[in-house]
PDB file of C-alpha atoms in Angstrom:
ATOM      1  CA  UNK A   1      88.310  21.203 -24.584  1.00 58.00           C
ATOM      2  CA  UNK A   2      86.486  24.478 -24.248  1.00 64.00           C
ATOM      3  CA  UNK A   3      84.179  25.172 -27.176  1.00 88.00           C
ATOM      4  CA  UNK A   4      83.650  28.870 -26.546  1.00 93.00           C
ATOM      5  CA  UNK A   5      86.333  31.273 -25.419  1.00 93.00           C
ATOM      6  CA  UNK A   6      85.717  34.888 -24.505  1.00 95.00           C
ATOM      7  CA  UNK A   7      88.294  37.568 -23.940  1.00 95.00           C
ATOM      8  CA  UNK A   8      89.154  39.485 -21.873  1.00 96.00           C
ATOM      9  CA  UNK A   9      87.771  38.113 -18.634  1.00 94.00           C
ATOM     10  CA  UNK A  10      87.432  41.614 -17.218  1.00 95.00           C
ATOM     11  CA  UNK A  11      88.124  45.180 -18.264  1.00 95.00           C
ATOM     12  CA  UNK A  12      88.205  48.563 -16.582  1.00 97.00           C
ATOM     13  CA  UNK A  13      87.965  51.328 -19.145  1.00 97.00           C
ATOM     14  CA  UNK A  14      87.546  55.091 -19.151  1.00 97.00           C
ATOM     15  CA  UNK A  15      84.487  56.853 -20.508  1.00 97.00           C
ATOM     16  CA  UNK A  16      85.107  57.798 -24.114  1.00 97.00           C
ATOM     17  CA  UNK A  17      87.694  55.107 -24.729  1.00 97.00           C
ATOM     18  CA  UNK A  18      87.270  52.363 -27.345  1.00 97.00           C
ATOM     19  CA  UNK A  19      86.335  48.775 -26.556  1.00 97.00           C
ATOM     20  CA  UNK A  20      86.737  45.446 -28.262  1.00 97.00           C
ATOM     21  CA  UNK A  21      85.472  42.173 -26.801  1.00 97.00           C
ATOM     22  CA  UNK A  22      86.017  38.890 -28.555  1.00 97.00           C
ATOM     23  CA  UNK A  23      84.599  35.430 -28.725  1.00 96.00           C
ATOM     24  CA  UNK A  24      85.848  32.322 -30.517  1.00 96.00           C
ATOM     25  CA  UNK A  25      83.929  29.098 -31.102  1.00 95.00           C
ATOM     26  CA  UNK A  26      85.929  25.947 -31.753  1.00 93.00           C
ATOM     27  CA  UNK A  27      84.813  22.702 -33.321  1.00 91.00           C
ATOM     28  CA  UNK A  28      81.427  23.858 -34.585  1.00 88.00           C
ATOM     29  CA  UNK A  29      80.667  24.573 -38.205  1.00 87.00           C
ATOM     30  CA  UNK A  30      78.601  27.667 -38.990  1.00 90.00           C
ATOM     31  CA  UNK A  31      77.075  28.201 -35.574  1.00 92.00           C
ATOM     32  CA  UNK A  32      74.567  30.931 -34.796  1.00 92.00           C
ATOM     33  CA  UNK A  33      76.332  33.480 -32.616  1.00 94.00           C
ATOM     34  CA  UNK A  34      74.950  35.926 -30.059  1.00 94.00           C
ATOM     35  CA  UNK A  35      76.019  38.736 -27.772  1.00 96.00           C
ATOM     36  CA  UNK A  36      74.142  39.283 -24.520  1.00 94.00           C
ATOM     37  CA  UNK A  37      74.553  42.006 -21.930  1.00 94.00           C
ATOM     38  CA  UNK A  38      73.567  42.140 -18.307  1.00 90.00           C
ATOM     39  CA  UNK A  39      73.565  45.425 -16.417  1.00 88.00           C
ATOM     40  CA  UNK A  40      74.081  45.166 -12.681  1.00 81.00           C
ATOM     41  CA  UNK A  41      70.831  43.849 -11.231  1.00 76.00           C
ATOM     42  CA  UNK A  42      69.315  43.466 -14.684  1.00 80.00           C
ATOM     43  CA  UNK A  43      68.359  40.618 -16.944  1.00 81.00           C
ATOM     44  CA  UNK A  44      70.277  39.120 -19.834  1.00 87.00           C
ATOM     45  CA  UNK A  45      69.510  41.298 -22.824  1.00 90.00           C
ATOM     46  CA  UNK A  46      70.328  40.177 -26.335  1.00 90.00           C
ATOM     47  CA  UNK A  47      72.370  42.707 -28.293  1.00 94.00           C
ATOM     48  CA  UNK A  48      73.230  41.028 -31.600  1.00 94.00           C
ATOM     49  CA  UNK A  49      72.938  37.766 -33.437  1.00 93.00           C
ATOM     50  CA  UNK A  50      74.651  36.352 -36.481  1.00 94.00           C
ATOM     51  CA  UNK A  51      73.655  33.412 -38.629  1.00 92.00           C
ATOM     52  CA  UNK A  52      76.550  33.563 -41.057  1.00 93.00           C
ATOM     53  CA  UNK A  53      79.932  35.165 -41.628  1.00 95.00           C
ATOM     54  CA  UNK A  54      79.756  38.851 -42.399  1.00 94.00           C
ATOM     55  CA  UNK A  55      76.111  39.224 -41.371  1.00 95.00           C
ATOM     56  CA  UNK A  56      75.099  40.637 -38.014  1.00 95.00           C
ATOM     57  CA  UNK A  57      71.642  41.690 -36.870  1.00 94.00           C
ATOM     58  CA  UNK A  58      71.148  44.242 -34.123  1.00 91.00           C
ATOM     59  CA  UNK A  59      68.493  43.568 -31.503  1.00 89.00           C
ATOM     60  CA  UNK A  60      69.031  46.484 -29.129  1.00 86.00           C
ATOM     61  CA  UNK A  61      70.675  49.808 -29.842  1.00 78.00           C
ATOM     62  CA  UNK A  62      73.262  50.593 -27.194  1.00 86.00           C
ATOM     63  CA  UNK A  63      75.854  52.479 -29.243  1.00 92.00           C
ATOM     64  CA  UNK A  64      77.686  49.204 -29.747  1.00 96.00           C
ATOM     65  CA  UNK A  65      78.533  47.326 -32.911  1.00 96.00           C
ATOM     66  CA  UNK A  66      79.312  43.714 -33.677  1.00 97.00           C
ATOM     67  CA  UNK A  67      81.091  41.933 -36.473  1.00 97.00           C
ATOM     68  CA  UNK A  68      81.678  38.366 -37.551  1.00 97.00           C
ATOM     69  CA  UNK A  69      84.910  38.402 -39.553  1.00 97.00           C
ATOM     70  CA  UNK A  70      85.278  34.613 -39.508  1.00 95.00           C
ATOM     71  CA  UNK A  71      82.890  31.720 -39.092  1.00 95.00           C
ATOM     72  CA  UNK A  72      84.171  31.066 -35.579  1.00 95.00           C
ATOM     73  CA  UNK A  73      84.703  34.637 -34.358  1.00 97.00           C
ATOM     74  CA  UNK A  74      82.340  37.288 -33.020  1.00 97.00           C
ATOM     75  CA  UNK A  75      83.536  40.754 -32.002  1.00 98.00           C
ATOM     76  CA  UNK A  76      81.716  43.392 -29.968  1.00 97.00           C
ATOM     77  CA  UNK A  77      83.056  46.925 -30.093  1.00 97.00           C
ATOM     78  CA  UNK A  78      82.519  50.622 -29.730  1.00 97.00           C
ATOM     79  CA  UNK A  79      84.661  53.671 -30.389  1.00 97.00           C
ATOM     80  CA  UNK A  80      83.426  55.589 -27.339  1.00 97.00           C
ATOM     81  CA  UNK A  81      82.371  53.925 -24.123  1.00 97.00           C
ATOM     82  CA  UNK A  82      79.611  55.331 -21.955  1.00 96.00           C
ATOM     83  CA  UNK A  83      79.125  54.756 -18.250  1.00 96.00           C
ATOM     84  CA  UNK A  84      75.943  52.852 -19.138  1.00 94.00           C
ATOM     85  CA  UNK A  85      77.985  50.238 -20.985  1.00 96.00           C
ATOM     86  CA  UNK A  86      79.176  48.777 -17.703  1.00 95.00           C
ATOM     87  CA  UNK A  87      77.994  45.262 -17.057  1.00 94.00           C
ATOM     88  CA  UNK A  88      78.513  41.651 -17.925  1.00 93.00           C
ATOM     89  CA  UNK A  89      78.837  40.623 -21.574  1.00 96.00           C
ATOM     90  CA  UNK A  90      78.179  37.080 -22.660  1.00 95.00           C
ATOM     91  CA  UNK A  91      78.883  35.502 -26.013  1.00 96.00           C
ATOM     92  CA  UNK A  92      76.839  32.458 -26.949  1.00 94.00           C
ATOM     93  CA  UNK A  93      76.355  29.987 -29.776  1.00 93.00           C
ATOM     94  CA  UNK A  94      73.815  27.482 -31.003  1.00 90.00           C
ATOM     95  CA  UNK A  95      73.237  25.087 -33.848  1.00 85.00           C
ATOM     96  CA  UNK A  96      69.859  24.838 -35.525  1.00 73.00           C
ATOM     97  CA  UNK A  97      67.165  23.479 -33.237  1.00 61.00           C
ATOM     98  CA  UNK A  98      69.370  23.042 -30.176  1.00 69.00           C
ATOM     99  CA  UNK A  99      70.096  24.918 -27.008  1.00 83.00           C
ATOM    100  CA  UNK A 100      72.157  28.068 -26.665  1.00 89.00           C
ATOM    101  CA  UNK A 101      75.570  27.666 -25.044  1.00 91.00           C
ATOM    102  CA  UNK A 102      77.218  30.533 -23.215  1.00 93.00           C
ATOM    103  CA  UNK A 103      80.779  31.599 -22.672  1.00 93.00           C
ATOM    104  CA  UNK A 104      82.100  32.637 -19.267  1.00 91.00           C
ATOM    105  CA  UNK A 105      81.589  36.304 -19.951  1.00 93.00           C
ATOM    106  CA  UNK A 106      83.488  39.569 -19.698  1.00 95.00           C
ATOM    107  CA  UNK A 107      82.891  41.941 -16.841  1.00 94.00           C
ATOM    108  CA  UNK A 108      83.245  45.535 -18.031  1.00 96.00           C
ATOM    109  CA  UNK A 109      83.545  48.493 -15.697  1.00 96.00           C
ATOM    110  CA  UNK A 110      83.460  51.938 -17.247  1.00 97.00           C
ATOM    111  CA  UNK A 111      84.820  54.686 -15.028  1.00 97.00           C
TER     112      UNK A 111
ATOM    113  CA  UNK B   1      57.917  41.650 -29.289  1.00 83.00           C
ATOM    114  CA  UNK B   2      58.534  38.598 -27.162  1.00 88.00           C
ATOM    115  CA  UNK B   3      58.605  38.917 -23.389  1.00 92.00           C
ATOM    116  CA  UNK B   4      59.129  36.656 -20.393  1.00 95.00           C
ATOM    117  CA  UNK B   5      57.882  37.367 -16.888  1.00 96.00           C
ATOM    118  CA  UNK B   6      59.347  35.862 -13.756  1.00 96.00           C
ATOM    119  CA  UNK B   7      57.404  37.127 -10.780  1.00 95.00           C
ATOM    120  CA  UNK B   8      59.860  36.223  -8.024  1.00 93.00           C
ATOM    121  CA  UNK B   9      63.114  38.090  -7.777  1.00 92.00           C
ATOM    122  CA  UNK B  10      64.333  36.168  -4.762  1.00 95.00           C
ATOM    123  CA  UNK B  11      63.242  32.872  -3.282  1.00 97.00           C
ATOM    124  CA  UNK B  12      64.673  31.719   0.026  1.00 97.00           C
ATOM    125  CA  UNK B  13      63.859  28.353   1.471  1.00 96.00           C
ATOM    126  CA  UNK B  14      65.070  25.609   3.736  1.00 97.00           C
ATOM    127  CA  UNK B  15      66.754  22.539   2.350  1.00 97.00           C
ATOM    128  CA  UNK B  16      64.313  19.724   1.679  1.00 97.00           C
ATOM    129  CA  UNK B  17      61.333  21.927   0.965  1.00 97.00           C
ATOM    130  CA  UNK B  18      59.702  22.148  -2.465  1.00 97.00           C
ATOM    131  CA  UNK B  19      60.416  25.075  -4.739  1.00 97.00           C
ATOM    132  CA  UNK B  20      58.450  26.542  -7.623  1.00 97.00           C
ATOM    133  CA  UNK B  21      59.571  29.361  -9.868  1.00 98.00           C
ATOM    134  CA  UNK B  22      56.972  31.036 -12.029  1.00 98.00           C
ATOM    135  CA  UNK B  23      57.422  31.830 -15.688  1.00 98.00           C
ATOM    136  CA  UNK B  24      54.902  33.219 -18.137  1.00 98.00           C
ATOM    137  CA  UNK B  25      55.548  34.500 -21.610  1.00 97.00           C
ATOM    138  CA  UNK B  26      54.162  36.423 -24.538  1.00 95.00           C
ATOM    139  CA  UNK B  27      55.099  35.696 -28.125  1.00 92.00           C
ATOM    140  CA  UNK B  28      53.752  35.926 -31.635  1.00 90.00           C
ATOM    141  CA  UNK B  29      55.087  32.473 -32.436  1.00 88.00           C
ATOM    142  CA  UNK B  30      52.635  29.584 -32.187  1.00 87.00           C
ATOM    143  CA  UNK B  31      55.386  27.025 -31.453  1.00 89.00           C
ATOM    144  CA  UNK B  32      57.941  28.712 -29.225  1.00 91.00           C
ATOM    145  CA  UNK B  33      60.817  27.017 -27.432  1.00 92.00           C
ATOM    146  CA  UNK B  34      60.864  27.589 -23.664  1.00 95.00           C
ATOM    147  CA  UNK B  35      63.986  27.160 -21.562  1.00 95.00           C
ATOM    148  CA  UNK B  36      65.172  27.284 -17.991  1.00 97.00           C
ATOM    149  CA  UNK B  37      68.812  28.268 -17.542  1.00 96.00           C
ATOM    150  CA  UNK B  38      70.715  28.122 -14.271  1.00 95.00           C
ATOM    151  CA  UNK B  39      73.545  30.530 -13.575  1.00 91.00           C
ATOM    152  CA  UNK B  40      75.976  29.744 -10.794  1.00 89.00           C
ATOM    153  CA  UNK B  41      78.385  32.401  -9.611  1.00 81.00           C
ATOM    154  CA  UNK B  42      81.529  32.602 -11.751  1.00 77.00           C
ATOM    155  CA  UNK B  43      80.213  30.098 -14.270  1.00 84.00           C
ATOM    156  CA  UNK B  44      78.424  30.323 -17.600  1.00 87.00           C
ATOM    157  CA  UNK B  45      74.624  30.083 -17.630  1.00 91.00           C
ATOM    158  CA  UNK B  46      73.730  26.545 -18.588  1.00 92.00           C
ATOM    159  CA  UNK B  47      70.602  24.852 -19.780  1.00 94.00           C
ATOM    160  CA  UNK B  48      68.495  23.109 -17.175  1.00 96.00           C
ATOM    161  CA  UNK B  49      65.325  22.279 -19.115  1.00 95.00           C
ATOM    162  CA  UNK B  50      63.760  22.985 -22.468  1.00 94.00           C
ATOM    163  CA  UNK B  51      60.475  22.260 -24.169  1.00 93.00           C
ATOM    164  CA  UNK B  52      58.420  23.096 -27.196  1.00 91.00           C
ATOM    165  CA  UNK B  53      55.757  20.433 -26.688  1.00 93.00           C
ATOM    166  CA  UNK B  54      52.455  21.482 -25.165  1.00 95.00           C
ATOM    167  CA  UNK B  55      51.418  19.740 -21.934  1.00 96.00           C
ATOM    168  CA  UNK B  56      54.439  17.461 -21.807  1.00 95.00           C
ATOM    169  CA  UNK B  57      56.471  17.308 -18.597  1.00 96.00           C
ATOM    170  CA  UNK B  58      60.221  17.602 -19.020  1.00 96.00           C
ATOM    171  CA  UNK B  59      62.651  16.667 -16.250  1.00 97.00           C
ATOM    172  CA  UNK B  60      66.338  17.033 -15.483  1.00 95.00           C
ATOM    173  CA  UNK B  61      68.403  16.823 -12.306  1.00 93.00           C
ATOM    174  CA  UNK B  62      65.312  16.647 -10.127  1.00 96.00           C
ATOM    175  CA  UNK B  63      63.720  19.721 -11.687  1.00 97.00           C
ATOM    176  CA  UNK B  64      60.646  19.550 -13.888  1.00 98.00           C
ATOM    177  CA  UNK B  65      58.512  21.882 -15.935  1.00 98.00           C
ATOM    178  CA  UNK B  66      55.528  21.589 -18.237  1.00 97.00           C
ATOM    179  CA  UNK B  67      54.826  23.949 -21.089  1.00 96.00           C
ATOM    180  CA  UNK B  68      51.192  25.032 -21.060  1.00 97.00           C
ATOM    181  CA  UNK B  69      50.395  27.036 -24.151  1.00 95.00           C
ATOM    182  CA  UNK B  70      46.844  27.697 -22.961  1.00 95.00           C
ATOM    183  CA  UNK B  71      48.198  29.745 -20.060  1.00 97.00           C
ATOM    184  CA  UNK B  72      51.543  30.690 -21.671  1.00 96.00           C
ATOM    185  CA  UNK B  73      53.397  29.253 -18.710  1.00 97.00           C
ATOM    186  CA  UNK B  74      56.500  27.170 -18.070  1.00 98.00           C
ATOM    187  CA  UNK B  75      56.895  27.010 -14.285  1.00 98.00           C
ATOM    188  CA  UNK B  76      59.927  25.273 -12.792  1.00 98.00           C
ATOM    189  CA  UNK B  77      59.499  22.922  -9.851  1.00 98.00           C
ATOM    190  CA  UNK B  78      61.519  20.677  -7.598  1.00 98.00           C
ATOM    191  CA  UNK B  79      60.086  18.565  -4.833  1.00 97.00           C
ATOM    192  CA  UNK B  80      63.037  18.853  -2.470  1.00 97.00           C
ATOM    193  CA  UNK B  81      65.532  21.722  -2.705  1.00 97.00           C
ATOM    194  CA  UNK B  82      69.219  21.115  -2.025  1.00 97.00           C
ATOM    195  CA  UNK B  83      71.903  23.523  -0.887  1.00 97.00           C
ATOM    196  CA  UNK B  84      73.566  23.149  -4.286  1.00 95.00           C
ATOM    197  CA  UNK B  85      70.438  24.524  -5.978  1.00 97.00           C
ATOM    198  CA  UNK B  86      71.316  28.017  -4.790  1.00 96.00           C
ATOM    199  CA  UNK B  87      71.781  29.980  -8.008  1.00 94.00           C
ATOM    200  CA  UNK B  88      70.154  32.404 -10.415  1.00 93.00           C
ATOM    201  CA  UNK B  89      67.457  30.865 -12.603  1.00 96.00           C
ATOM    202  CA  UNK B  90      66.359  32.350 -15.889  1.00 96.00           C
ATOM    203  CA  UNK B  91      63.314  31.479 -17.913  1.00 97.00           C
ATOM    204  CA  UNK B  92      63.835  32.127 -21.616  1.00 94.00           C
ATOM    205  CA  UNK B  93      61.853  32.041 -24.812  1.00 92.00           C
ATOM    206  CA  UNK B  94      62.727  31.635 -28.449  1.00 89.00           C
ATOM    207  CA  UNK B  95      60.498  31.841 -31.447  1.00 80.00           C
ATOM    208  CA  UNK B  96      63.290  30.777 -33.738  1.00 73.00           C
ATOM    209  CA  UNK B  97      66.624  29.763 -32.255  1.00 65.00           C
ATOM    210  CA  UNK B  98      68.430  31.580 -35.040  1.00 73.00           C
ATOM    211  CA  UNK B  99      67.448  34.864 -33.431  1.00 75.00           C
ATOM    212  CA  UNK B 100      68.441  33.865 -29.913  1.00 82.00           C
ATOM    213  CA  UNK B 101      66.661  33.951 -26.593  1.00 87.00           C
ATOM    214  CA  UNK B 102      64.519  36.443 -24.713  1.00 89.00           C
ATOM    215  CA  UNK B 103      65.164  36.167 -20.986  1.00 90.00           C
ATOM    216  CA  UNK B 104      63.107  36.964 -17.938  1.00 93.00           C
ATOM    217  CA  UNK B 105      64.581  39.026 -15.122  1.00 91.00           C
ATOM    218  CA  UNK B 106      65.727  35.916 -13.311  1.00 93.00           C
ATOM    219  CA  UNK B 107      64.961  34.471  -9.904  1.00 95.00           C
ATOM    220  CA  UNK B 108      67.666  34.107  -7.326  1.00 94.00           C
ATOM    221  CA  UNK B 109      67.208  30.989  -5.221  1.00 96.00           C
ATOM    222  CA  UNK B 110      68.911  30.715  -1.861  1.00 96.00           C
ATOM    223  CA  UNK B 111      68.633  27.400  -0.044  1.00 97.00           C
ATOM    224  CA  UNK B 112      69.570  27.290   3.630  1.00 96.00           C
ATOM    225  CA  UNK B 113      70.297  24.313   5.881  1.00 96.00           C
TER     226      UNK B 113
END
């Protein structure tokens, strides 16, 4: 069974439109959660991390926000997309002292 | 802040030859975790190797790396590359896993017959 599920798989959105990307972790209690972003040709850049429900720390400011409404859910969103938001978004999780596990990602194209 | 440097953007080689990918890092943490992740097309990045122990070789699937804190390095090596090793390889660093990983730019490896 898949532990981490990201949705949607891909999105094409207009500049100025809102965005919501989601991630669900199954079978793990109180994982650390992360959002990463990869621009075309760029590296994986961490955007946010969360250690517990309701608490999210921002690592890089990209006019995006993240929330953790439930222990197993991590949401990435913005009210107004920019062209520069295009790229590949990865959700990931870890437990204390172990490796980080990644989802399959969402490819976002802003037009 | 933390940073990871991978000097090769692209490595192309013939099957059967050895491969080495360079990774150096900077961090304020005295006991960082270092990782190598491999990212195949249309799959999730997955862990290949990890270490936090100075001067100890770690191995997996024919790859090996040794963390050298004196030179802040964690180079990845394999003695004989296979076609299936073609992928994107990321070196990553974590001071505390709670805060996540800092990645290098990645090295794309292409192995040809």
